[in-house]
PDB file of C-alpha atoms in Angstrom:
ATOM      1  CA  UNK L   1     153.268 103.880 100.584  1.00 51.00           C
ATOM      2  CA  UNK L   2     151.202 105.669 102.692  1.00 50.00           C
ATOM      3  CA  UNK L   3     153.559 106.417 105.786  1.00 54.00           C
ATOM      4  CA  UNK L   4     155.932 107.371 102.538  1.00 50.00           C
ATOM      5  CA  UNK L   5     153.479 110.149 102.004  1.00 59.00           C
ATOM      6  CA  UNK L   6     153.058 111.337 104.997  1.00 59.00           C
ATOM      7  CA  UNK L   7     156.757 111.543 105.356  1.00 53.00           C
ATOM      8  CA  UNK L   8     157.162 113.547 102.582  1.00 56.00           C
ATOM      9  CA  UNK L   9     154.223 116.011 103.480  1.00 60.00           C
ATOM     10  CA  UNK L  10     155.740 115.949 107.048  1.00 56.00           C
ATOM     11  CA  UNK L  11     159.692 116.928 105.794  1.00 55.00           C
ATOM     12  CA  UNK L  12     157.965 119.445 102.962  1.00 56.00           C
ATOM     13  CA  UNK L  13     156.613 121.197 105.505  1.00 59.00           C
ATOM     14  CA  UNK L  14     159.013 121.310 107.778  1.00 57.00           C
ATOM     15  CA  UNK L  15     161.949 122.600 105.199  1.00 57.00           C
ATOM     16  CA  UNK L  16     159.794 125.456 103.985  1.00 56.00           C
ATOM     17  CA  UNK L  17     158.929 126.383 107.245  1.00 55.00           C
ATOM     18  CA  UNK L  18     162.699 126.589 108.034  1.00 56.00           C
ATOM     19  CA  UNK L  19     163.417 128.512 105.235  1.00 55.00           C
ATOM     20  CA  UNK L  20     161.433 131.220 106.262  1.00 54.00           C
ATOM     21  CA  UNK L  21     162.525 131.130 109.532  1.00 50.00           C
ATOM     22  CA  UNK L  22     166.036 130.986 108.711  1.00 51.00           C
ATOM     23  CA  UNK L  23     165.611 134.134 106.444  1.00 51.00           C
ATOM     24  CA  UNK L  24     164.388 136.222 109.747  1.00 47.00           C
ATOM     25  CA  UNK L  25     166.262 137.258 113.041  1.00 52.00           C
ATOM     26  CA  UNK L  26     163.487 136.421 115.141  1.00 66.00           C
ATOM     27  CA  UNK L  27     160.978 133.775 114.407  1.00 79.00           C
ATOM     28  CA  UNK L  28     157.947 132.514 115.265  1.00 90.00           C
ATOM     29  CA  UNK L  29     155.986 128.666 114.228  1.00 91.00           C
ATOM     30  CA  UNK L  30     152.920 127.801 115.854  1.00 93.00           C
ATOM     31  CA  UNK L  31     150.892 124.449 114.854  1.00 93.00           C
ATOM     32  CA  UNK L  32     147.287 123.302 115.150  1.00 94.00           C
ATOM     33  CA  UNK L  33     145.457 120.787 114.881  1.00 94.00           C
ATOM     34  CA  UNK L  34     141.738 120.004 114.157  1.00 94.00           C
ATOM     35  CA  UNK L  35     139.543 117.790 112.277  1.00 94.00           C
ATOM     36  CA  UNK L  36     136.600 118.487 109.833  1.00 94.00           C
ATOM     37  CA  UNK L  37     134.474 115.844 110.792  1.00 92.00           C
ATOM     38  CA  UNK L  38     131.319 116.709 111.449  1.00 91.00           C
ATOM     39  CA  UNK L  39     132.437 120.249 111.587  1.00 92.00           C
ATOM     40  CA  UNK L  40     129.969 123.616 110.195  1.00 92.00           C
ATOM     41  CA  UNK L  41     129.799 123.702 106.422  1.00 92.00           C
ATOM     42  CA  UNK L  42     129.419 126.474 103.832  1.00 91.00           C
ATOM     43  CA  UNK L  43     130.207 127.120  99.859  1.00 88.00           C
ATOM     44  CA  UNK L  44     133.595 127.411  99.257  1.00 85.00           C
ATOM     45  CA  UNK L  45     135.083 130.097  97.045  1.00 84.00           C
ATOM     46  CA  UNK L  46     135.668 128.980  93.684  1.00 74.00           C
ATOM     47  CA  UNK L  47     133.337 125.772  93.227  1.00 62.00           C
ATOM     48  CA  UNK L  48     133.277 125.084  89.044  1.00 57.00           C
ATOM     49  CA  UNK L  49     130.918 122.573  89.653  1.00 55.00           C
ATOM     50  CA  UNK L  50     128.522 123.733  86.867  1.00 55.00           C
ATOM     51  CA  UNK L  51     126.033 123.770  88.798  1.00 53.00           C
ATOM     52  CA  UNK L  52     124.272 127.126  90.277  1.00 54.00           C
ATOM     53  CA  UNK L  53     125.448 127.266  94.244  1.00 55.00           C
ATOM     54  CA  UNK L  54     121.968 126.631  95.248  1.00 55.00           C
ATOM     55  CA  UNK L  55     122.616 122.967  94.407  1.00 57.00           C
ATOM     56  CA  UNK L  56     126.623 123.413  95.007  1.00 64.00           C
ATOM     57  CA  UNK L  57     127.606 121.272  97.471  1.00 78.00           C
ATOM     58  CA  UNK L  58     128.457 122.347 100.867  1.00 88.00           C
ATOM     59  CA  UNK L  59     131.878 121.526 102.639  1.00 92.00           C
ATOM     60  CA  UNK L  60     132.931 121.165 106.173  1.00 93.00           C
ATOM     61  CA  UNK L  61     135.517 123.979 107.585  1.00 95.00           C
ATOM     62  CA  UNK L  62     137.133 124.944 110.670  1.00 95.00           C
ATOM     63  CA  UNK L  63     138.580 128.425 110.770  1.00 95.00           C
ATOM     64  CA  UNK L  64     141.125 130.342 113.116  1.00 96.00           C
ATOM     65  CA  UNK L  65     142.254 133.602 114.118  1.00 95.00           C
ATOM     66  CA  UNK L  66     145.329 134.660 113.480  1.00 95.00           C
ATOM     67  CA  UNK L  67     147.044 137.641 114.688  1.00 94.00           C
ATOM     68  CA  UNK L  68     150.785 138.932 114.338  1.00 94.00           C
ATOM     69  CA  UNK L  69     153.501 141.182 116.306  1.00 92.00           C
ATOM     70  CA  UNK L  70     155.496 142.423 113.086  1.00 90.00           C
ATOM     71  CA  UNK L  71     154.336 143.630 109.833  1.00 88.00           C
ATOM     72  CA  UNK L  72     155.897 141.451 107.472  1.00 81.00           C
ATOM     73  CA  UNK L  73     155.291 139.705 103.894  1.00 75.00           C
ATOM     74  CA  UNK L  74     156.780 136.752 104.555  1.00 83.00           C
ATOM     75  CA  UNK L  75     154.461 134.533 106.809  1.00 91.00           C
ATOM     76  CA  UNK L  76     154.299 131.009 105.644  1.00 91.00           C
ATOM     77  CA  UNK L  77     150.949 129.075 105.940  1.00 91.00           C
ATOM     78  CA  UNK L  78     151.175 125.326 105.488  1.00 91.00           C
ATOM     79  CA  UNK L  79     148.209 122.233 106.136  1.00 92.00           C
ATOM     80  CA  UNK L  80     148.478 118.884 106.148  1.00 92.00           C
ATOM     81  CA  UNK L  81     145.769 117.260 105.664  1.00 92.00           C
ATOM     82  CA  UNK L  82     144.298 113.159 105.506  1.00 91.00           C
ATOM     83  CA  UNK L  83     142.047 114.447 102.455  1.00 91.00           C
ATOM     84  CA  UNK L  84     141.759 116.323  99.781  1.00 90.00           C
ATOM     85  CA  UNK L  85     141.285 120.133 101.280  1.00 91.00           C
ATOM     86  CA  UNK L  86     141.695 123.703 100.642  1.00 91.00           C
ATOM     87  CA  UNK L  87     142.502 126.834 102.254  1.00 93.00           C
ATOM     88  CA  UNK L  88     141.513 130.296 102.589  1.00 94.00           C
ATOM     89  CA  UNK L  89     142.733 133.250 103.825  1.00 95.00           C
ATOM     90  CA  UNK L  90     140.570 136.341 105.085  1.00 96.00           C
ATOM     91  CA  UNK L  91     141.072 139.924 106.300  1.00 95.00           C
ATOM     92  CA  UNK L  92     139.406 140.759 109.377  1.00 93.00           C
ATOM     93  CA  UNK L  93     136.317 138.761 109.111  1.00 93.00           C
ATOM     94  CA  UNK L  94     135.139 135.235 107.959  1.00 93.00           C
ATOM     95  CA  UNK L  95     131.588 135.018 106.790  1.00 92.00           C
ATOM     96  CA  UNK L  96     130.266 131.646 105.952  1.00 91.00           C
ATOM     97  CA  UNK L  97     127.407 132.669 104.236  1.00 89.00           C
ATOM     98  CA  UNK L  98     129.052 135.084 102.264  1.00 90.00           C
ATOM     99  CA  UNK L  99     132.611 133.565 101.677  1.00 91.00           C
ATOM    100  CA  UNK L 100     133.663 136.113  99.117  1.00 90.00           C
ATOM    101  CA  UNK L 101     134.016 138.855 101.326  1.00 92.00           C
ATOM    102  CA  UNK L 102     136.901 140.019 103.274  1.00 93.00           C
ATOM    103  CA  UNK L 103     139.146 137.132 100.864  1.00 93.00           C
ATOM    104  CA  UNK L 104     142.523 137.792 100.527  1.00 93.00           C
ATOM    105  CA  UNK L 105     143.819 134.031  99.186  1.00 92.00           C
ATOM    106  CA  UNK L 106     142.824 130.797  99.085  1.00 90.00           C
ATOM    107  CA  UNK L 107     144.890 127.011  97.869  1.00 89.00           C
ATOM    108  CA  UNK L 108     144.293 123.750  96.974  1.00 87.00           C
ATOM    109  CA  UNK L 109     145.616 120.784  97.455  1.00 81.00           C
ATOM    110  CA  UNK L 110     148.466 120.092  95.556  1.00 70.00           C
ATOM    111  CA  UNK L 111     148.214 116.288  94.675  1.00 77.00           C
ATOM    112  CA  UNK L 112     150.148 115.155  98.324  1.00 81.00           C
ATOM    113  CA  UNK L 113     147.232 116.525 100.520  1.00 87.00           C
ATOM    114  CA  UNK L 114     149.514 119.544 101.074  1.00 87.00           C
ATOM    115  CA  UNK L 115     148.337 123.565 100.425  1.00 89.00           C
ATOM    116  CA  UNK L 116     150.261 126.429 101.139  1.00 90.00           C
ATOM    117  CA  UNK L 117     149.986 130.323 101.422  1.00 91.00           C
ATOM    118  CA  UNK L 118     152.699 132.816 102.106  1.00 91.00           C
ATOM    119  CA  UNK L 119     150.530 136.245 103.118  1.00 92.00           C
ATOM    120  CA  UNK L 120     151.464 139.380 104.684  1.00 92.00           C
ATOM    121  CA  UNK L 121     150.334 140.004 108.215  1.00 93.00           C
ATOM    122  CA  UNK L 122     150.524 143.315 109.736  1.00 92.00           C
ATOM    123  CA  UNK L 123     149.684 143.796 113.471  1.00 93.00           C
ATOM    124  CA  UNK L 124     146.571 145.148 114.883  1.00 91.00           C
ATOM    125  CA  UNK L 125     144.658 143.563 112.198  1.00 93.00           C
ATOM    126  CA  UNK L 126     142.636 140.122 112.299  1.00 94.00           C
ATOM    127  CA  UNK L 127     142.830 137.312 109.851  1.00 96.00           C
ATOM    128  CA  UNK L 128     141.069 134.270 109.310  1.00 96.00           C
ATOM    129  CA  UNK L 129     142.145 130.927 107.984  1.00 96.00           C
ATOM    130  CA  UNK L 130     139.877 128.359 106.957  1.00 96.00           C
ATOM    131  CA  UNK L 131     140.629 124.914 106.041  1.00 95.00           C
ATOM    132  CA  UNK L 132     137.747 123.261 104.323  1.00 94.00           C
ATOM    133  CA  UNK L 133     137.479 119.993 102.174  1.00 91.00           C
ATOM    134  CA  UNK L 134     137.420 120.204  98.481  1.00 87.00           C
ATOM    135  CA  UNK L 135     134.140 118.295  97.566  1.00 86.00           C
ATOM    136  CA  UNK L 136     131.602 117.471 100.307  1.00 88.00           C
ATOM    137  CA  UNK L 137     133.103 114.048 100.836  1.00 90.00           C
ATOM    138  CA  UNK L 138     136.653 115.912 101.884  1.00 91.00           C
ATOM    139  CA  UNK L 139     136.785 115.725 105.503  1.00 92.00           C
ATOM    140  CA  UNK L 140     139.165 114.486 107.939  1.00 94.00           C
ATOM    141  CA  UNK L 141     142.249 115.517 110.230  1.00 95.00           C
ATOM    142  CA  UNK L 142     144.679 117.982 109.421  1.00 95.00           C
ATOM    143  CA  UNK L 143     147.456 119.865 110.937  1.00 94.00           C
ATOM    144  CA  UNK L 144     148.211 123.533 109.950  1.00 93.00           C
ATOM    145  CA  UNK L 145     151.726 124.960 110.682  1.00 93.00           C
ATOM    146  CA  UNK L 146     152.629 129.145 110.852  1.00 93.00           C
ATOM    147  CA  UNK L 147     155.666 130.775 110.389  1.00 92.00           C
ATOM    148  CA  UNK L 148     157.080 133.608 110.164  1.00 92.00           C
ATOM    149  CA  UNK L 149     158.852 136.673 112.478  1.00 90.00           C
ATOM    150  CA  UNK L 150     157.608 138.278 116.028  1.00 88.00           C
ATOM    151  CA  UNK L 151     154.864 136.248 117.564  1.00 91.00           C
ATOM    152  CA  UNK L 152     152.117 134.461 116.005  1.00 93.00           C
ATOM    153  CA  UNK L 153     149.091 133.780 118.001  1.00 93.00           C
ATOM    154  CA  UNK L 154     146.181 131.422 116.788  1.00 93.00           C
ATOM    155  CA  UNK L 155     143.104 130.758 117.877  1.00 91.00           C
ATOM    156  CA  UNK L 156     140.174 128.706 117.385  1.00 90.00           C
ATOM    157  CA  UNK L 157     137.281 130.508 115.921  1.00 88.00           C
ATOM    158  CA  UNK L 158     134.027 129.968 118.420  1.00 77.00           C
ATOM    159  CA  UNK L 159     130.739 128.918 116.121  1.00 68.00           C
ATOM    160  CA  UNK L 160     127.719 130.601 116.905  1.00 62.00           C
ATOM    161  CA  UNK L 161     126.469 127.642 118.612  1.00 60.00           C
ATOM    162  CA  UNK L 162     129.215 127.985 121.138  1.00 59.00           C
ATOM    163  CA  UNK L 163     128.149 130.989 122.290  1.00 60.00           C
ATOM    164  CA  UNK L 164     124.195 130.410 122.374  1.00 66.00           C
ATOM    165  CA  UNK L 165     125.283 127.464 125.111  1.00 70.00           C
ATOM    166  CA  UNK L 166     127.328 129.918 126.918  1.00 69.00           C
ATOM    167  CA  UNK L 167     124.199 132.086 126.592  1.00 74.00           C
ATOM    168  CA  UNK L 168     122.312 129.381 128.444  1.00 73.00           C
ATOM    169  CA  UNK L 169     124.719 128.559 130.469  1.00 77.00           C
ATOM    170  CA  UNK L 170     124.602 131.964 132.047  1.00 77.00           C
ATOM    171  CA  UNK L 171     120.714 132.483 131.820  1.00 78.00           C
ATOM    172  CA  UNK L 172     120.621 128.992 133.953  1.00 77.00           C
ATOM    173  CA  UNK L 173     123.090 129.850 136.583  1.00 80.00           C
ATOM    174  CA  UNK L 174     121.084 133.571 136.546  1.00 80.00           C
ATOM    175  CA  UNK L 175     117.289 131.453 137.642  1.00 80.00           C
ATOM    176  CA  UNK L 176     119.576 129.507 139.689  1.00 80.00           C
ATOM    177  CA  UNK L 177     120.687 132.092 142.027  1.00 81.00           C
ATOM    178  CA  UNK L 178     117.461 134.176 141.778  1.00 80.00           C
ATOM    179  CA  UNK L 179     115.871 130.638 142.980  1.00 80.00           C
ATOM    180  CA  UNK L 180     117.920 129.947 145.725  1.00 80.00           C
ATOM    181  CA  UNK L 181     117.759 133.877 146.912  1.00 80.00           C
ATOM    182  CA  UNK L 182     113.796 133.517 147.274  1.00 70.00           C
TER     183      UNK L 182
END
């Protein structure tokens, strides 16, 4: 049942990626793939939990930029996930602790692990997909596929923490030349 499932989510995916493609001269499909466990965590858009988001609970993301050659309506966004997750889509900027802002879209799963967005992209702008899990026990692998015409690039978005060990990194190899100078 479960490799049933998969296979279905799989050849979904792949025939409405096609589709766009098909429907364009020149196409582009890039895929990545990630995993949410023990990844950052913030408030999704849209919890109903009935609770006030101070005691909402918080769900593990990863996000990526995304930026397109040709300004076009018809870019397809589909994940596949091992849980139950959502997706959101931002212009220009992704803030976790304000995840309102800059939102342009967002989809849940649709009962096979599955979500998709079709969005228009238009180059020289930045955009930001997140996939997150639905409830704070949604987390997992999950593969997320793009479509759509001219080139697509995507890449990972670096969390703050990255960059505070790069910040080290540097400030250590800085006392490490002074050192070995004197």
């Amino acid at each position: 049942m479960m490799q049933l499932t998969k296979l279905f989510r799989l050849a979904l995916t792949a025939a409405l990626l096609l589709a766009g493609a098909a429907q364009q001269a020149r196409a582009d499909i890039q895929t990545v793939t990630g995993d949410t466990t023990f990844a950052p965590t913030f408030l999704r858009p849209g919890y109903r939990g009935g609770e006030p988001p101070s005691y909402a609970p918080d769900v593990a993301y990863q996000a990526y930029n995304i930026s397109v050659t040709v300004d076009d309506w018809q870019y397809s966004l589909v994940t596949a996930c091992d849980f139950n997750c959502t997706a959101f889509f931002y212009k220009d900027s992704f803030d976790p602790k304000n995840p309102q802002k800059n939102i342009m879209d967002g989809a849940a799963d649709d009962g096979f692990n599955l979500t998709g967005l079709e969005e228009s992209m238009s180059p020289g702008h930045k955009y930001v997909l997140v996939i997150a899990g639905y409830y704070d026990y949604d987390w997992g692998a999950y593969s997320t596929t793009v479509g759509g015409p001219g080139e697509i690039h995507i890449s990972p978005v670096p969390e703050p923490s990255a960059y505070l060990t790069l910040l080290a990194g540097l400030a250590g190899l800085g006392l490490l030349a002074r050192r070995r100078r004197a």
